[in-house]
Amino acid sequence: MTTGVDVSSGITNAVTDFEGRPRGRRNERKSSRYDSRSMSAPPSAARAFGRRLAIALGVSALVMVVSVVAVNWVIERQLDKIEDVDVATAAAPPEGANYLVIGSDTREFVENAGQEEAFGDTGDVSGQRSDTMMVVHVEPGARRTLVVSFPRDLWVEIPGEGMSKINAAFNVGPDKVVETLKTNFGVEINHYIEVNFKSFEDIVEVIGSVPTYFPYPARDLNTNLLVGAGCVRLDGSQGLAYVRSRSLEYLNAETQEWFAADSVGDINRIARQQEFIRAMAGIAVAKSLDDPLAAWEITKDVVPKLKADTAFSEDTSRLFEIVDAFRSVNPADTSALNMQTFPWVSGPPTPDGQSVLYPDDPAWREMARRLGEFGGVTTTRGIAPSEVKLRVLAATGSEDIARSALNELVKKIGFQRGGAGEVNEAVPLTEVRYARGSQNAAKLLATYVLPRARLVLDPSLQGADVELVIGDDFQSILLPASLTTTTTAAAAVTPPTAPAEIAPVGDDGLTPAPIANESALGDPAPKLPPC
């Protein structure tokens, strides 16, 4: 069912010959002509999804659960049906929590021939990866939520495993994802939620179709997405194909040629996920609050499809606190439900030839700081700069650099002065050394050091809580954006530099999704209700 441009007539038979073309074939893409003789619909699902899954509904499921729980206390019993996952999460501060939402591409759930045909099995794709990774930053008191999507190709250090794409951390386990976010970005995770792609399809079917706008007829040969232009209601399988699409193409209806739609596949996909989440959350909240019976049915079917850390299902007081916040939040209000992409930059391939994205420094630090602040206070770190006594050391002959850095950290940020000096050892990488019991203080200090300093436990440290040891890689002290900053470089003091702004968002509050080849596609279909 569509509104806007009619699928059957408005796209001039824009249906691809999926039966006559090998699945996954991509060599007919940019200027391939549509064969109007074929009217075959795509298969209901692709057998081999490869590693291209993206499940955006995890956060929508979170919104659904916390929204419908408040409608009837009986629904609380459904929380017992959430499958527990043993994850070492940090204690949540009183003002809110960070929820790690993972979309897993595991095939472990496959039990019969029908599921094997639709999704493949562990013989097709073994192990598991997180093709969707989001941190949902909830502040119930402020009635606002920040959703940060992490690109799957982000190049990071996976503790104990070496450098890799961030989605590979999940193959080791949920704890490794939590540890990776903490090690690389200082982001604390308080709760964990996991959804696999079969659960995604089922949840969409329970909630109902999701109106989604397509400016042109669209397809993805890898996910078997095929839709007309206009406002299209996507069911479970179509929604899955849409949010996991990394090779989306649009049709020029006049020339019958398909053109690549994405400028950066992974980033454009994130924008589609965020769009789908917002629409999905709106439907779920509206249905749950308007109709108690619908709320019960949704919860009964949705909750058993989730996995979560034990504390999530046990801490009902926290759930009801979040519920109260969401009851008055309109998912379409971008100030209440703000969606962002973790700051990234393109760069050279890895030594083994992988195309990857890199954290955008210092913009990512500003984002990480937002994920650590609740109600304007940095509570996840559990400590303020004024409570931390700091000493700064530099290599022999560089004591002036140490003193300059210490002055900035004391005068402009508020750390306690613990002295500056020299260290009689080679320090190629900047370190934050900390005494026992001062790990939170060390993590706090590390957020102000560019590039990010590694944390080192030093049981013998005396006279200070933490010690910044400036290495050869040191660039500057990263000050809050509201201050006039001076950058303390390893060689000299340079003019003021301010942290980069968070990546801009579009007018609708979503991550921009620029259309590649837009000039070759003609006029887009009108965007009509309910889109």
Short mmCIF file of C-alpha atoms in Angstrom, two decimals:
data_model
loop_
_atom_site.label_atom_id
_atom_site.label_comp_id
_atom_site.label_asym_id
_atom_site.label_seq_id
_atom_site.Cartn_x
_atom_site.Cartn_y
_atom_site.Cartn_z
CA MET A 1 0.00 0.00 0.00
CA THR A 2 1.40 3.40 -0.95
CA THR A 3 0.37 7.00 -1.00
CA GLY A 4 1.91 9.64 -3.19
CA VAL A 5 3.06 8.12 -6.48
CA ASP A 6 1.32 4.87 -7.36
CA VAL A 7 3.76 1.95 -7.53
CA SER A 8 2.07 0.20 -10.43
CA SER A 9 1.82 3.18 -12.77
CA GLY A 10 3.84 6.07 -11.40
CA ILE A 11 7.24 4.45 -11.81
CA THR A 12 6.60 3.02 -15.28
CA ASN A 13 6.89 -0.62 -14.35
CA ALA A 14 9.99 0.00 -12.25
CA VAL A 15 10.46 -3.58 -11.10
CA THR A 16 13.78 -5.27 -11.60
CA ASP A 17 14.20 -8.72 -13.10
CA PHE A 18 15.36 -10.32 -9.84
CA GLU A 19 14.67 -13.89 -10.96
CA GLY A 20 16.84 -13.61 -14.05
CA ARG A 21 19.77 -12.01 -12.28
CA PRO A 22 22.12 -13.80 -9.89
CA ARG A 23 21.60 -12.63 -6.34
CA GLY A 24 24.15 -10.07 -5.18
CA ARG A 25 25.32 -9.19 -8.71
CA ARG A 26 26.41 -5.57 -8.83
CA ASN A 27 27.99 -5.04 -12.27
CA GLU A 28 24.79 -3.72 -13.90
CA ARG A 29 24.37 -0.92 -11.50
CA LYS A 30 25.11 2.61 -12.59
CA SER A 31 23.75 2.64 -16.13
CA SER A 32 21.80 -0.60 -16.31
CA ARG A 33 18.51 -0.37 -18.18
CA TYR A 34 15.37 -1.78 -16.69
CA ASP A 35 13.89 -4.73 -18.56
CA SER A 36 10.21 -3.75 -18.76
CA ARG A 37 9.24 -7.21 -19.94
CA SER A 38 9.75 -8.69 -16.51
CA MET A 39 7.19 -8.10 -13.78
CA SER A 40 8.68 -10.54 -11.28
CA ALA A 41 8.66 -9.43 -7.67
CA PRO A 42 11.78 -9.94 -5.57
CA PRO A 43 12.03 -13.03 -3.38
CA SER A 44 10.42 -12.62 0.02
CA ALA A 45 13.85 -12.69 1.66
CA ALA A 46 17.43 -13.23 0.64
CA ARG A 47 19.12 -16.47 1.69
CA ALA A 48 22.55 -15.01 2.21
CA PHE A 49 22.59 -11.66 3.98
CA GLY A 50 26.40 -11.72 4.24
CA ARG A 51 27.51 -9.23 6.84
CA ARG A 52 25.33 -6.35 5.75
CA LEU A 53 22.64 -6.46 8.42
CA ALA A 54 21.59 -3.32 10.23
CA ILE A 55 18.90 -3.46 12.88
CA ALA A 56 17.66 -0.03 13.81
CA LEU A 57 14.71 -1.10 15.91
CA GLY A 58 16.58 -1.74 19.14
CA VAL A 59 16.06 1.77 20.37
CA SER A 60 12.46 1.72 19.13
CA ALA A 61 11.95 -1.44 21.14
CA LEU A 62 13.32 0.37 24.16
CA VAL A 63 10.91 3.24 23.58
CA MET A 64 8.05 0.79 23.14
CA VAL A 65 8.79 -1.14 26.31
CA VAL A 66 9.16 1.85 28.58
CA SER A 67 6.12 3.52 27.04
CA VAL A 68 3.69 0.66 27.38
CA VAL A 69 4.75 -0.47 30.84
CA ALA A 70 3.07 2.56 32.34
CA VAL A 71 -0.29 1.78 30.79
CA ASN A 72 -1.06 -1.21 32.97
CA TRP A 73 0.89 -2.68 35.87
CA VAL A 74 0.15 -6.20 34.60
CA ILE A 75 2.49 -5.55 31.68
CA GLU A 76 5.36 -5.38 34.15
CA ARG A 77 5.16 -9.17 34.38
CA GLN A 78 6.37 -9.37 30.79
CA LEU A 79 9.76 -8.04 31.86
CA ASP A 80 10.48 -11.46 33.33
CA LYS A 81 10.47 -12.84 29.79
CA ILE A 82 13.41 -10.74 28.63
CA GLU A 83 16.39 -13.01 28.06
CA ASP A 84 19.17 -11.98 30.43
CA VAL A 85 22.67 -11.29 29.13
CA ASP A 86 25.62 -11.27 31.50
CA VAL A 87 27.25 -7.89 30.83
CA ALA A 88 29.52 -5.89 33.11
CA THR A 89 27.84 -2.48 33.00
CA ALA A 90 28.51 0.59 35.13
CA ALA A 91 26.10 1.72 37.82
CA ALA A 92 23.67 4.29 36.43
CA PRO A 93 23.70 7.80 37.91
CA PRO A 94 20.48 9.14 39.46
CA GLU A 95 19.91 11.56 36.57
CA GLY A 96 19.70 8.99 33.75
CA ALA A 97 21.52 6.22 31.94
CA ASN A 98 23.34 5.20 28.77
CA TYR A 99 21.77 2.22 26.98
CA LEU A 100 23.92 0.29 24.51
CA VAL A 101 21.61 -1.02 21.77
CA ILE A 102 23.09 -3.75 19.57
CA GLY A 103 21.68 -5.21 16.37
CA SER A 104 23.19 -8.69 16.04
CA ASP A 105 23.64 -10.56 12.76
CA THR A 106 23.83 -13.95 14.47
CA ARG A 107 22.10 -16.92 12.78
CA GLU A 108 21.99 -18.97 15.98
CA PHE A 109 18.19 -18.62 16.14
CA VAL A 110 17.67 -20.52 12.85
CA GLU A 111 15.73 -23.72 13.65
CA ASN A 112 13.85 -24.75 10.50
CA ALA A 113 14.00 -24.76 6.71
CA GLY A 114 11.86 -21.65 6.40
CA GLN A 115 14.15 -19.58 8.60
CA GLU A 116 17.21 -21.01 6.86
CA GLU A 117 15.80 -19.96 3.48
CA ALA A 118 15.05 -16.47 4.74
CA PHE A 119 18.15 -15.73 6.76
CA GLY A 120 20.79 -18.36 6.01
CA ASP A 121 22.37 -20.39 8.78
CA THR A 122 25.61 -20.52 10.72
CA GLY A 123 27.19 -22.31 7.78
CA ASP A 124 26.53 -19.25 5.61
CA VAL A 125 27.68 -16.69 8.16
CA SER A 126 29.30 -17.88 11.38
CA GLY A 127 29.76 -15.93 14.59
CA GLN A 128 28.11 -12.60 15.21
CA ARG A 129 28.84 -8.96 14.55
CA SER A 130 27.10 -5.74 15.59
CA ASP A 131 26.02 -4.19 12.33
CA THR A 132 24.08 -1.63 14.33
CA MET A 133 25.53 -0.01 17.43
CA MET A 134 23.82 2.85 19.21
CA VAL A 135 24.18 4.51 22.58
CA VAL A 136 20.85 5.84 23.81
CA HIS A 137 21.47 8.61 26.36
CA VAL A 138 18.31 9.04 28.43
CA GLU A 139 17.68 11.93 30.84
CA PRO A 140 14.20 11.35 32.33
CA GLY A 141 14.26 14.49 34.47
CA ALA A 142 15.04 16.67 31.47
CA ARG A 143 12.61 14.66 29.28
CA ARG A 144 15.14 14.29 26.49
CA THR A 145 17.05 11.54 24.77
CA LEU A 146 20.19 11.57 22.64
CA VAL A 147 20.72 8.65 20.26
CA VAL A 148 24.27 8.29 18.91
CA SER A 149 24.91 5.82 16.09
CA PHE A 150 28.44 4.43 15.74
CA PRO A 151 29.49 3.64 12.14
CA ARG A 152 30.29 -0.07 11.84
CA ASP A 153 33.51 0.71 9.93
CA LEU A 154 34.95 2.95 12.65
CA TRP A 155 38.62 1.98 13.19
CA VAL A 156 39.32 1.53 16.90
CA GLU A 157 41.37 -0.42 19.39
CA ILE A 158 39.55 -3.51 20.62
CA PRO A 159 41.15 -4.22 24.01
CA GLY A 160 43.21 -7.38 23.91
CA GLU A 161 42.51 -7.89 20.21
CA GLY A 162 44.29 -5.00 18.48
CA MET A 163 42.99 -2.49 15.93
CA SER A 164 39.83 -3.41 14.04
CA LYS A 165 36.44 -2.15 12.89
CA ILE A 166 34.26 -1.44 15.89
CA ASN A 167 31.57 -3.94 14.88
CA ALA A 168 34.07 -6.81 15.28
CA ALA A 169 34.09 -6.28 19.05
CA PHE A 170 30.71 -7.99 19.33
CA ASN A 171 32.16 -11.20 17.91
CA VAL A 172 34.09 -11.48 21.19
CA GLY A 173 31.00 -10.68 23.24
CA PRO A 174 28.88 -7.84 24.68
CA ASP A 175 31.43 -7.14 27.41
CA LYS A 176 34.03 -6.43 24.75
CA VAL A 177 31.76 -3.85 23.09
CA VAL A 178 31.26 -2.12 26.44
CA GLU A 179 35.00 -2.21 27.08
CA THR A 180 35.78 -0.92 23.57
CA LEU A 181 33.53 2.12 23.97
CA LYS A 182 35.03 2.85 27.36
CA THR A 183 38.66 2.38 26.29
CA ASN A 184 38.49 4.41 23.09
CA PHE A 185 36.00 7.12 23.99
CA GLY A 186 35.49 7.05 27.75
CA VAL A 187 31.77 6.29 27.29
CA GLU A 188 30.21 4.46 30.24
CA ILE A 189 27.41 1.97 29.51
CA ASN A 190 24.75 1.42 32.17
CA HIS A 191 22.37 -0.98 30.39
CA TYR A 192 22.51 -3.33 27.41
CA ILE A 193 19.78 -4.29 24.89
CA GLU A 194 20.17 -6.70 21.95
CA VAL A 195 17.91 -7.53 19.01
CA ASN A 196 18.56 -9.94 16.12
CA PHE A 197 17.13 -9.46 12.65
CA LYS A 198 14.38 -12.07 13.01
CA SER A 199 13.20 -10.19 16.07
CA PHE A 200 13.30 -6.98 14.07
CA GLU A 201 10.94 -8.34 11.42
CA ASP A 202 8.59 -9.70 14.05
CA ILE A 203 8.47 -6.44 15.99
CA VAL A 204 7.70 -4.39 12.90
CA GLU A 205 4.86 -6.78 12.08
CA VAL A 206 3.49 -6.42 15.61
CA ILE A 207 3.57 -2.64 15.51
CA GLY A 208 2.31 -2.37 11.94
CA SER A 209 3.66 -0.96 8.71
CA VAL A 210 5.92 2.09 8.88
CA PRO A 211 5.33 4.97 6.40
CA THR A 212 8.65 5.76 4.72
CA TYR A 213 9.37 8.37 2.06
CA PHE A 214 11.27 7.50 -1.13
CA PRO A 215 12.00 10.42 -3.49
CA TYR A 216 12.47 7.97 -6.39
CA PRO A 217 11.78 4.27 -7.02
CA ALA A 218 14.41 2.43 -4.99
CA ARG A 219 16.15 -0.93 -4.83
CA ASP A 220 19.07 -2.70 -3.22
CA LEU A 221 20.14 -5.90 -4.98
CA ASN A 222 21.92 -7.16 -1.87
CA THR A 223 18.96 -6.82 0.49
CA ASN A 224 16.18 -7.37 -2.07
CA LEU A 225 14.58 -4.02 -1.39
CA LEU A 226 12.27 -2.89 -4.21
CA VAL A 227 9.76 -0.07 -3.71
CA GLY A 228 8.08 2.69 -5.66
CA ALA A 229 8.42 6.41 -5.13
CA GLY A 230 6.36 8.36 -2.63
CA CYS A 231 5.13 7.41 0.83
CA VAL A 232 5.45 3.63 1.11
CA ARG A 233 4.27 1.58 4.08
CA LEU A 234 7.05 -0.90 4.85
CA ASP A 235 6.27 -4.24 6.50
CA GLY A 236 8.77 -6.28 8.52
CA SER A 237 10.80 -7.75 5.67
CA GLN A 238 10.78 -4.48 3.71
CA GLY A 239 11.75 -2.50 6.78
CA LEU A 240 14.67 -4.84 7.41
CA ALA A 241 15.80 -4.53 3.79
CA TYR A 242 15.58 -0.75 4.07
CA VAL A 243 17.52 -0.21 7.29
CA ARG A 244 20.30 -2.64 6.36
CA SER A 245 20.76 -1.25 2.84
CA ARG A 246 24.30 -0.14 2.03
CA SER A 247 23.93 -0.21 -1.77
CA LEU A 248 20.72 1.73 -2.34
CA GLU A 249 19.91 2.76 -5.91
CA TYR A 250 17.32 5.17 -7.31
CA LEU A 251 15.58 4.92 -10.69
CA ASN A 252 15.31 7.67 -13.28
CA ALA A 253 11.77 6.88 -14.40
CA GLU A 254 12.25 8.61 -17.74
CA THR A 255 15.47 6.88 -18.85
CA GLN A 256 14.84 3.69 -16.83
CA GLU A 257 18.41 3.85 -15.51
CA TRP A 258 19.43 3.04 -11.94
CA PHE A 259 21.93 5.26 -10.12
CA ALA A 260 23.78 4.81 -6.83
CA ALA A 261 21.91 6.78 -4.16
CA ASP A 262 24.49 6.89 -1.39
CA SER A 263 27.57 9.07 -1.12
CA VAL A 264 28.91 7.08 1.87
CA GLY A 265 27.02 3.81 2.23
CA ASP A 266 27.45 3.26 5.95
CA ILE A 267 26.64 6.86 6.86
CA ASN A 268 23.62 7.08 4.58
CA ARG A 269 22.41 3.81 6.06
CA ILE A 270 22.63 5.29 9.55
CA ALA A 271 20.44 8.18 8.40
CA ARG A 272 17.85 5.69 7.12
CA GLN A 273 17.97 3.82 10.41
CA GLN A 274 17.39 7.01 12.36
CA GLU A 275 14.50 8.00 10.12
CA PHE A 276 12.92 4.58 10.62
CA ILE A 277 13.47 4.69 14.38
CA ARG A 278 11.74 8.03 14.73
CA ALA A 279 8.74 6.86 12.71
CA MET A 280 8.62 3.53 14.54
CA ALA A 281 8.84 5.15 17.96
CA GLY A 282 6.02 7.51 17.06
CA ILE A 283 3.73 4.65 16.05
CA ALA A 284 4.59 2.60 19.13
CA VAL A 285 4.08 5.44 21.59
CA ALA A 286 0.81 6.55 19.98
CA LYS A 287 -0.66 3.05 19.94
CA SER A 288 0.50 2.25 23.46
CA LEU A 289 -0.88 5.37 25.08
CA ASP A 290 -4.15 5.52 23.15
CA ASP A 291 -5.22 1.90 23.54
CA PRO A 292 -4.36 -0.15 26.67
CA LEU A 293 -5.30 -3.38 24.89
CA ALA A 294 -2.96 -2.55 22.02
CA ALA A 295 -0.27 -1.73 24.58
CA TRP A 296 -0.69 -5.15 26.13
CA GLU A 297 -0.55 -6.93 22.78
CA ILE A 298 2.53 -4.99 21.69
CA THR A 299 4.38 -5.66 24.93
CA LYS A 300 3.39 -9.32 25.01
CA ASP A 301 4.89 -9.83 21.56
CA VAL A 302 7.82 -7.41 21.71
CA VAL A 303 9.41 -8.07 25.10
CA PRO A 304 10.23 -11.78 24.62
CA LYS A 305 12.17 -10.87 21.47
CA LEU A 306 14.70 -8.76 23.39
CA LYS A 307 17.87 -9.56 25.28
CA ALA A 308 19.06 -7.26 28.05
CA ASP A 309 21.40 -7.05 31.01
CA THR A 310 19.96 -8.45 34.20
CA ALA A 311 19.74 -5.07 35.92
CA PHE A 312 17.54 -3.69 33.13
CA SER A 313 14.68 -6.10 33.77
CA GLU A 314 15.13 -6.06 37.55
CA ASP A 315 15.31 -2.30 38.07
CA THR A 316 11.61 -1.55 37.63
CA SER A 317 11.92 1.78 39.43
CA ARG A 318 14.31 2.98 36.72
CA LEU A 319 12.00 1.70 34.00
CA PHE A 320 9.02 3.57 35.38
CA GLU A 321 11.11 6.73 35.69
CA ILE A 322 11.97 6.50 32.00
CA VAL A 323 8.35 5.69 31.19
CA ASP A 324 7.24 8.92 32.82
CA ALA A 325 9.67 10.85 30.64
CA PHE A 326 8.56 9.20 27.41
CA ARG A 327 4.85 9.64 28.12
CA SER A 328 5.19 13.35 27.37
CA VAL A 329 7.78 13.11 24.59
CA ASN A 330 6.80 13.44 20.96
CA PRO A 331 9.29 11.33 18.93
CA ALA A 332 8.97 13.87 16.12
CA ASP A 333 10.33 16.58 18.45
CA THR A 334 14.04 16.65 17.64
CA SER A 335 14.86 18.52 20.84
CA ALA A 336 13.38 15.66 22.86
CA LEU A 337 14.65 12.81 20.66
CA ASN A 338 17.95 14.00 19.19
CA MET A 339 19.70 11.62 16.79
CA GLN A 340 23.36 11.99 15.86
CA THR A 341 26.13 10.05 14.16
CA PHE A 342 29.39 9.66 16.06
CA PRO A 343 31.86 12.13 14.47
CA TRP A 344 33.99 10.47 11.81
CA VAL A 345 36.41 11.32 9.03
CA SER A 346 37.54 9.34 6.02
CA GLY A 347 41.18 8.39 5.73
CA PRO A 348 43.69 5.98 4.22
CA PRO A 349 42.94 2.25 4.10
CA THR A 350 44.39 0.00 6.76
CA PRO A 351 47.69 -1.83 6.11
CA ASP A 352 45.73 -4.88 4.95
CA GLY A 353 43.61 -2.79 2.56
CA GLN A 354 40.36 -2.33 4.49
CA SER A 355 38.32 0.80 3.84
CA VAL A 356 37.58 2.31 7.24
CA LEU A 357 36.42 5.48 8.97
CA TYR A 358 38.33 7.24 11.73
CA PRO A 359 37.06 9.11 14.82
CA ASP A 360 37.02 12.85 14.09
CA ASP A 361 39.25 14.41 16.71
CA PRO A 362 38.42 16.60 18.60
CA ALA A 363 34.73 16.52 17.57
CA TRP A 364 34.29 13.01 18.97
CA ARG A 365 35.46 14.21 22.38
CA GLU A 366 32.67 16.76 22.50
CA MET A 367 30.19 14.00 21.64
CA ALA A 368 31.66 11.67 24.27
CA ARG A 369 31.35 14.46 26.81
CA ARG A 370 27.65 14.83 26.00
CA LEU A 371 27.17 11.10 26.57
CA GLY A 372 28.77 11.54 29.99
CA GLU A 373 26.64 14.46 31.11
CA PHE A 374 23.21 14.29 32.70
CA GLY A 375 21.35 17.49 33.47
CA GLY A 376 24.46 19.48 32.55
CA VAL A 377 26.60 17.68 35.12
CA THR A 378 29.22 15.08 34.30
CA THR A 379 27.84 12.36 36.53
CA THR A 380 28.86 9.13 34.84
CA ARG A 381 32.44 9.79 35.79
CA GLY A 382 31.26 10.39 39.34
CA ILE A 383 33.79 13.15 40.05
CA ALA A 384 34.42 16.84 39.33
CA PRO A 385 37.80 18.36 38.33
CA SER A 386 37.88 20.34 41.58
CA GLU A 387 38.11 17.04 43.46
CA VAL A 388 41.17 15.80 41.57
CA LYS A 389 44.76 16.66 42.47
CA LEU A 390 46.85 16.66 39.29
CA ARG A 391 50.55 16.54 38.54
CA VAL A 392 51.93 17.02 34.99
CA LEU A 393 55.29 15.68 33.79
CA ALA A 394 57.13 15.99 30.47
CA ALA A 395 60.36 14.69 28.98
CA THR A 396 63.69 16.11 30.09
CA GLY A 397 64.05 19.68 28.85
CA SER A 398 60.30 20.13 28.36
CA GLU A 399 59.23 21.22 31.82
CA ASP A 400 57.80 24.48 30.40
CA ILE A 401 55.31 22.43 28.38
CA ALA A 402 54.29 20.55 31.52
CA ARG A 403 53.78 23.81 33.43
CA SER A 404 51.76 25.35 30.61
CA ALA A 405 49.48 22.31 30.42
CA LEU A 406 49.06 22.27 34.20
CA ASN A 407 48.12 25.96 34.24
CA GLU A 408 45.37 25.40 31.65
CA LEU A 409 43.98 22.37 33.47
CA VAL A 410 43.98 24.19 36.81
CA LYS A 411 42.90 27.71 35.82
CA LYS A 412 40.43 26.94 33.05
CA ILE A 413 39.02 23.54 34.01
CA GLY A 414 39.41 23.48 37.78
CA PHE A 415 41.78 20.64 38.67
CA GLN A 416 43.78 20.95 41.89
CA ARG A 417 47.43 21.91 41.39
CA GLY A 418 49.81 19.07 42.24
CA GLY A 419 52.98 20.34 40.59
CA ALA A 420 54.84 20.01 37.29
CA GLY A 421 58.19 18.50 36.42
CA GLU A 422 60.22 16.22 34.19
CA VAL A 423 60.31 12.45 33.77
CA ASN A 424 63.57 10.65 33.09
CA GLU A 425 62.23 8.11 30.62
CA ALA A 426 61.12 7.89 27.01
CA VAL A 427 57.36 8.38 26.68
CA PRO A 428 56.26 7.94 23.06
CA LEU A 429 52.54 7.99 23.97
CA THR A 430 50.88 10.35 26.43
CA GLU A 431 49.68 8.62 29.59
CA VAL A 432 47.38 9.37 32.49
CA ARG A 433 48.72 7.47 35.47
CA TYR A 434 46.46 7.03 38.45
CA ALA A 435 46.61 5.74 41.99
CA ARG A 436 44.37 2.95 43.20
CA GLY A 437 40.80 4.18 43.54
CA SER A 438 41.35 7.10 41.16
CA GLN A 439 40.31 5.50 37.86
CA ASN A 440 37.31 7.82 37.45
CA ALA A 441 39.57 10.82 37.98
CA ALA A 442 41.92 9.48 35.31
CA LYS A 443 39.08 9.00 32.83
CA LEU A 444 37.90 12.54 33.49
CA LEU A 445 41.38 13.97 32.87
CA ALA A 446 41.81 11.93 29.67
CA THR A 447 38.84 13.68 28.06
CA TYR A 448 40.79 16.96 28.14
CA VAL A 449 43.94 15.61 26.47
CA LEU A 450 44.46 15.58 22.70
CA PRO A 451 44.99 12.94 21.38
CA ARG A 452 43.32 10.75 23.96
CA ALA A 453 45.82 9.59 26.57
CA ARG A 454 45.96 5.97 27.62
CA LEU A 455 45.22 5.11 31.25
CA VAL A 456 47.88 3.38 33.35
CA LEU A 457 47.43 2.16 36.92
CA ASP A 458 50.39 3.21 39.11
CA PRO A 459 50.02 1.81 42.65
CA SER A 460 53.17 3.69 43.71
CA LEU A 461 51.79 7.12 42.74
CA GLN A 462 51.94 9.56 45.67
CA GLY A 463 51.31 13.25 46.12
CA ALA A 464 48.55 13.40 43.49
CA ASP A 465 45.45 11.48 42.44
CA VAL A 466 46.47 11.43 38.79
CA GLU A 467 49.58 12.22 36.79
CA LEU A 468 49.60 13.41 33.18
CA VAL A 469 52.82 12.28 31.49
CA ILE A 470 53.17 14.17 28.20
CA GLY A 471 54.46 11.96 25.38
CA ASP A 472 55.82 12.57 21.91
CA ASP A 473 52.30 12.40 20.46
CA PHE A 474 50.88 15.16 22.66
CA GLN A 475 49.09 17.95 20.79
CA SER A 476 47.02 20.06 23.15
CA ILE A 477 44.77 20.44 26.15
CA LEU A 478 41.16 20.31 24.96
CA LEU A 479 39.18 22.97 26.76
CA PRO A 480 35.38 23.35 26.92
CA ALA A 481 33.98 25.04 23.82
CA SER A 482 32.65 27.92 25.92
CA LEU A 483 36.18 29.02 26.86
CA THR A 484 38.77 30.87 24.84
CA THR A 485 41.42 28.20 24.42
CA THR A 486 45.13 28.13 23.97
CA THR A 487 46.64 24.99 22.59
CA THR A 488 49.69 23.69 24.38
CA ALA A 489 51.65 22.00 21.62
CA ALA A 490 54.67 19.82 22.26
CA ALA A 491 56.92 22.34 20.54
CA ALA A 492 55.29 25.72 21.13
CA VAL A 493 52.21 27.65 22.19
CA THR A 494 49.93 28.27 19.19
CA PRO A 495 46.92 30.58 18.60
CA PRO A 496 43.48 29.73 20.02
CA THR A 497 41.76 26.58 18.80
CA ALA A 498 38.21 25.55 19.64
CA PRO A 499 36.80 22.03 19.62
CA ALA A 500 35.01 21.13 16.40
CA GLU A 501 31.23 21.29 16.44
CA ILE A 502 29.16 18.16 16.50
CA ALA A 503 28.38 16.98 12.97
CA PRO A 504 25.44 19.05 11.65
CA VAL A 505 21.98 17.59 11.28
CA GLY A 506 19.31 18.26 8.70
CA ASP A 507 16.18 20.34 9.13
CA ASP A 508 14.31 17.32 10.42
CA GLY A 509 16.94 16.60 13.07
CA LEU A 510 18.32 13.55 11.31
CA THR A 511 21.84 12.93 10.10
CA PRO A 512 22.12 14.34 6.57
CA ALA A 513 21.76 11.74 3.83
CA PRO A 514 22.84 13.50 0.64
CA ILE A 515 21.71 11.77 -2.53
CA ALA A 516 24.47 10.88 -4.95
CA ASN A 517 23.75 11.49 -8.65
CA GLU A 518 20.72 13.61 -7.74
CA SER A 519 21.09 15.71 -10.89
CA ALA A 520 20.62 12.58 -13.03
CA LEU A 521 17.39 11.48 -11.36
CA GLY A 522 14.91 14.18 -12.28
CA ASP A 523 12.21 15.60 -10.03
CA PRO A 524 11.50 13.69 -6.80
CA ALA A 525 8.07 12.42 -5.85
CA PRO A 526 6.07 14.71 -3.55
CA LYS A 527 6.32 13.95 0.16
CA LEU A 528 2.71 13.45 1.22
CA PRO A 529 1.05 12.32 4.48
CA PRO A 530 1.52 10.15 6.45
CA CYS A 531 5.22 10.64 5.66
#
